[in-house]
mmCIF file of C-alpha atoms in Angstrom:
data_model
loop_
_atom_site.group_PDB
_atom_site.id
_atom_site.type_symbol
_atom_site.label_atom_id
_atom_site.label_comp_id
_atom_site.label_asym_id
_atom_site.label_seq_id
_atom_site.Cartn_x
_atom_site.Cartn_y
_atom_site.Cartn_z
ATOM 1 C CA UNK A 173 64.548 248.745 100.265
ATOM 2 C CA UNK A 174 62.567 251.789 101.576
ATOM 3 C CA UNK A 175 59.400 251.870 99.936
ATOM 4 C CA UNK A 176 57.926 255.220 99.587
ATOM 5 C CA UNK A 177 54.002 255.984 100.780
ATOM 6 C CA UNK A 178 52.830 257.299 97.253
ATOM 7 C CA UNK A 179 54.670 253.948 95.634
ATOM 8 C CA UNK A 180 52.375 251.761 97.918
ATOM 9 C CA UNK A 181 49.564 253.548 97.071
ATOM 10 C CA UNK A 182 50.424 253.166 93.513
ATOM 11 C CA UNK A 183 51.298 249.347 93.736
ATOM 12 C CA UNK A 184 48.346 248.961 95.945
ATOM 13 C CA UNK A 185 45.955 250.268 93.171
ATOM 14 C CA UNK A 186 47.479 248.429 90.048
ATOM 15 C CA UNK A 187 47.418 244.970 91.609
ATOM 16 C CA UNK A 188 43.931 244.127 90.495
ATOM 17 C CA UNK A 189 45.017 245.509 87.042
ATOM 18 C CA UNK A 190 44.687 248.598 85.251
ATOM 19 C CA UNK A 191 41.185 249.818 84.046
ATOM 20 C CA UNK A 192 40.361 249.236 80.676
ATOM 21 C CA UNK A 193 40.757 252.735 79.410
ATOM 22 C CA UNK A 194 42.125 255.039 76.973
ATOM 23 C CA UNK A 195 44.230 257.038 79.911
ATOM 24 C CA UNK A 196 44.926 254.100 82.343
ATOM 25 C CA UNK A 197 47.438 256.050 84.373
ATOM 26 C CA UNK A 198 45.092 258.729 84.496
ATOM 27 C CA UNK A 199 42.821 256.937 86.008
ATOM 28 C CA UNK A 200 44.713 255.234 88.548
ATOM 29 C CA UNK A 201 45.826 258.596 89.836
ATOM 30 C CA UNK A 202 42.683 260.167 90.099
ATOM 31 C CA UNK A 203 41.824 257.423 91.983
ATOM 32 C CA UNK A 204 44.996 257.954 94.471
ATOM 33 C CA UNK A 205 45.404 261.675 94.236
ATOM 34 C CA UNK A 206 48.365 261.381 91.688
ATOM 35 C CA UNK A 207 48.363 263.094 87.967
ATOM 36 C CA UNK A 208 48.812 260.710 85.248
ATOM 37 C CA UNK A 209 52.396 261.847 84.531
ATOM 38 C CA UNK A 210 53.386 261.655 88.246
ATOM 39 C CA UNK A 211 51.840 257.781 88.007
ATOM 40 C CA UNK A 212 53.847 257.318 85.241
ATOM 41 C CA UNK A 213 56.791 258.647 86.497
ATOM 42 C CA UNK A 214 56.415 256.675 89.292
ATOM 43 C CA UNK A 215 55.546 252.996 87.484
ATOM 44 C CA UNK A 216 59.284 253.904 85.608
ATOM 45 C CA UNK A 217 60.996 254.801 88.959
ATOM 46 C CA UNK A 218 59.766 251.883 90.877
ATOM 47 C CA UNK A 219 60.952 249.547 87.755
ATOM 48 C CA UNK A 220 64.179 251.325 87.649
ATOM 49 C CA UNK A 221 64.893 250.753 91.332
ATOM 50 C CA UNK A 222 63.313 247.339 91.544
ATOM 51 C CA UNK A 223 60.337 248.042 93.770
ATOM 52 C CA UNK A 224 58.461 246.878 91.096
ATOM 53 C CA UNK A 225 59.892 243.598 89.618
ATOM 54 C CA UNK A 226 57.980 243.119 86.816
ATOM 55 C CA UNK A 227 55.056 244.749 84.352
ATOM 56 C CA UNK A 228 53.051 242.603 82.778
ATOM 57 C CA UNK A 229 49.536 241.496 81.489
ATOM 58 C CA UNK A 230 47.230 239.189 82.081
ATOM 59 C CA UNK A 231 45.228 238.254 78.860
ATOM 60 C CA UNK A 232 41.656 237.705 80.066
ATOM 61 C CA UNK A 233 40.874 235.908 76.871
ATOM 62 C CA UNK A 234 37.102 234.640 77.562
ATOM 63 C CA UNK A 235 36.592 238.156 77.709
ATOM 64 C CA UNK A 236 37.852 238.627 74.247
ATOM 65 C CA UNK A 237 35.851 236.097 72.755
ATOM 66 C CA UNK A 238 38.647 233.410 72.686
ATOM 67 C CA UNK A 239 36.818 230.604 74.679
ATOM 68 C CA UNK A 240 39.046 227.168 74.080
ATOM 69 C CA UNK A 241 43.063 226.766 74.900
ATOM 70 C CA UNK A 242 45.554 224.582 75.207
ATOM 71 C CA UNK A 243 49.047 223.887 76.248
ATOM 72 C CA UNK A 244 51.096 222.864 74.283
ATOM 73 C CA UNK A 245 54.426 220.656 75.379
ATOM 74 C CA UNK A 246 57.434 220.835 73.725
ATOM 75 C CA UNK A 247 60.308 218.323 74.077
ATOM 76 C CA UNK A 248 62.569 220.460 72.169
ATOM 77 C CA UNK A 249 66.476 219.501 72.233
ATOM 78 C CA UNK A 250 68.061 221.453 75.018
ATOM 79 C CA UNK A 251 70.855 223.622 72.833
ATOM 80 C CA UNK A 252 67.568 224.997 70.902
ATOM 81 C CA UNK A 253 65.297 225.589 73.662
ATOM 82 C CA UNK A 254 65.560 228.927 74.435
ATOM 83 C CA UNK A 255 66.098 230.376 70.544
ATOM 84 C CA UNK A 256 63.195 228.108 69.647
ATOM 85 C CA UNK A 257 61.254 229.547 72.758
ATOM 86 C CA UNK A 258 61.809 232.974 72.071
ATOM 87 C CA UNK A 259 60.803 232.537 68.616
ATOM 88 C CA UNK A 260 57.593 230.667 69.777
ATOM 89 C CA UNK A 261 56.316 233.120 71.657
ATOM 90 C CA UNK A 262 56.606 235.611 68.702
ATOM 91 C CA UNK A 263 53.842 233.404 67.063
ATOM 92 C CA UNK A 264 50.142 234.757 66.404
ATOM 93 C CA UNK A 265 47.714 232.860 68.690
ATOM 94 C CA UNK A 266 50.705 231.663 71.088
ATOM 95 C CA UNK A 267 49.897 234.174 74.559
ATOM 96 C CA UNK A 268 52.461 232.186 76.923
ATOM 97 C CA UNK A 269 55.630 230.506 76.465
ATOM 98 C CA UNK A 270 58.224 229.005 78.852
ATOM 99 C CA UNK A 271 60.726 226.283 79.679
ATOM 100 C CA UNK A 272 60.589 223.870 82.696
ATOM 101 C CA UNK A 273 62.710 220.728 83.739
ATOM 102 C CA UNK A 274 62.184 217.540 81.910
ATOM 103 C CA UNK A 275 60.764 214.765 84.668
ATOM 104 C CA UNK A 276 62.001 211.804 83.066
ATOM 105 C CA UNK A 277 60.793 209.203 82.261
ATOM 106 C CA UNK A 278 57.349 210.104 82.360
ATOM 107 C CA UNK A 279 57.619 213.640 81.325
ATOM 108 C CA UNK A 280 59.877 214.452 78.335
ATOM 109 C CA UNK A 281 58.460 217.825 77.553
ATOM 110 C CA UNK A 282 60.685 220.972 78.369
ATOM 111 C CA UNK A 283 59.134 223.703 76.671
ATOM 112 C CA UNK A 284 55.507 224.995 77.213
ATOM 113 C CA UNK A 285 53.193 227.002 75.679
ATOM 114 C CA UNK A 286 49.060 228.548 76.003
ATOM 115 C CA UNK A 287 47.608 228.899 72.495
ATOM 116 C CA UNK A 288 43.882 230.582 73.092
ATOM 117 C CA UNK A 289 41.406 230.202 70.176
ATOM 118 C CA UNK A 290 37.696 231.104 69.680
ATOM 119 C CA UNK A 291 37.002 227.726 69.609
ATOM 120 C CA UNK A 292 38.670 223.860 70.185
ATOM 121 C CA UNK A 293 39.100 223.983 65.867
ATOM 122 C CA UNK A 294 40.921 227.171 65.787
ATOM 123 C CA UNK A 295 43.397 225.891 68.296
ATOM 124 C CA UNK A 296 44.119 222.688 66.818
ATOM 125 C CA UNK A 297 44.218 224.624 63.238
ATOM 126 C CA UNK A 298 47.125 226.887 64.768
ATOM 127 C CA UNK A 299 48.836 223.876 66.424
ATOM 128 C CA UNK A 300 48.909 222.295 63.519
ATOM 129 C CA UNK A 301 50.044 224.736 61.440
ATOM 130 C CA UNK A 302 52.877 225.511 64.414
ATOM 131 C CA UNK A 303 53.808 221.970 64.310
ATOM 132 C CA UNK A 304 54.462 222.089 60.300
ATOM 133 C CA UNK A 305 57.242 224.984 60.828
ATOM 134 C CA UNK A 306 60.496 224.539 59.827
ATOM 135 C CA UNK A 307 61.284 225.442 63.247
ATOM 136 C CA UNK A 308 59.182 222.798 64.647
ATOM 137 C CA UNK A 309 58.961 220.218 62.464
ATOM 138 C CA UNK A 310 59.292 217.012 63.562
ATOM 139 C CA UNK A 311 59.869 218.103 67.278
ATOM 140 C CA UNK A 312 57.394 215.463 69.706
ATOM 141 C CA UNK A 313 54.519 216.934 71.217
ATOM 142 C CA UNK A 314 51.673 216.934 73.155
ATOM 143 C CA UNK A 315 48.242 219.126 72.794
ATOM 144 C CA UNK A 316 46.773 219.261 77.159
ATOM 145 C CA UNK A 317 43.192 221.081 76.431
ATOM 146 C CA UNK A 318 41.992 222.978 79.378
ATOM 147 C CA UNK A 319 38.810 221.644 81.036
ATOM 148 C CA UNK A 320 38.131 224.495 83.501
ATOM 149 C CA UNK A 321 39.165 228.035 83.661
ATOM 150 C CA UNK A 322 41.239 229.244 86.558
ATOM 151 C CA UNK A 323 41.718 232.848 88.144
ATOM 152 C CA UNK A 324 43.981 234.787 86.689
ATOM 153 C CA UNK A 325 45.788 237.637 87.931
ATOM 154 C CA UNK A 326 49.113 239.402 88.448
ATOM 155 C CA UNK A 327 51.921 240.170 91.111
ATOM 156 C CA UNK A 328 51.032 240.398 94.724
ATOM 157 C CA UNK A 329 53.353 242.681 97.049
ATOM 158 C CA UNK A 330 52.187 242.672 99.944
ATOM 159 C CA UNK A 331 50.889 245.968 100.726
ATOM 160 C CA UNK A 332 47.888 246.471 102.491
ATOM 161 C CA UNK A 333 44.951 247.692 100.788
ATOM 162 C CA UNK A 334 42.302 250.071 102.461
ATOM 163 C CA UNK A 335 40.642 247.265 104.002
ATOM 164 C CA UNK A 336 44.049 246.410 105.444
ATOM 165 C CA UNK A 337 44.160 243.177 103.406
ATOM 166 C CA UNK A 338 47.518 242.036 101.309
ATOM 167 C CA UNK A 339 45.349 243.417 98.018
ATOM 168 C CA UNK A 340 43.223 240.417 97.860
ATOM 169 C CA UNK A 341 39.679 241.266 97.284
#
């Protein structure tokens, strides 16, 4: 697929996220000579056509205050995975939620999900009180706290960046 100059520009300048901003599109075509409704027209084209696969957002929750998370594992029977995972990542607190193979016999799990809280308590308060659903009530478990924090960010596509880099800073 031909990929337009202004579209790379555009891709180019959202990899490492959108500003925090009342008018992020605004923004983000000041910076690349665009108005905000031509970036948004753009953003909707390029999702349209599939030159952009995916929008999304990366919750940067240290920065909102939420400093302790955890995964939580799921072995949740496989005819009710994917209602009970849609409905699980409806939940307050939960910011992630996704299936992934079993890897018997050591791994029974098949459903995963991130619940951030502003401290270890709060997490295990909204586990618990996850865990006491009807929905998943008396489904097995397992609570993985994180011990480091990783980088986060989003999509890479490969479009060089004014320092003729693949967008990574």
């Amino acid at each position: 697929m031909a990929v337009s100059e202004q579209l790379r520009r555009l891709v180019t300048a959202m990899q490492a996220g959108l500003p925090f901003t009342p008018r992020p599109y605004r923004a983000i075509g000041n910076r690349i000579g665009m108005s905000e409704a031509e970036t948004i027209r753009r953003v909707r084209d390029g999702l349209r056509e599939g030159a952009i696969k995916r929008f999304g957002v990366v919750v940067r929750h240290h920065e909102l205050g939420f400093r302790d998370n955890a995964m939580v594992v799921w072995d949740v029977p496989d005819a009710r995975v994917d209602a009970l995972g849609d409905w699980l990542g409806n939940q307050t607190g939960v910011t992630l939620c996704y299936r992934r193979p079993r890897q018997p016999p050591h791994w029974p799990y098949n459903l995963f999900c991130m619940i951030h809280g502003r401290n270890r308590d709060d997490v295990r308060e909204r586990i618990q009180a996850l865990s006491e659903t009807d929905e998943l009530a008396g489904i097995p478990h397992a609570v993985l706290f994180s011990r480091r924090r990783f980088k986060q960010r989003g999509a890479r596509y490969g479009f060089d960046d004014a320092r003729g880099r693949n967008g990574d800073a």
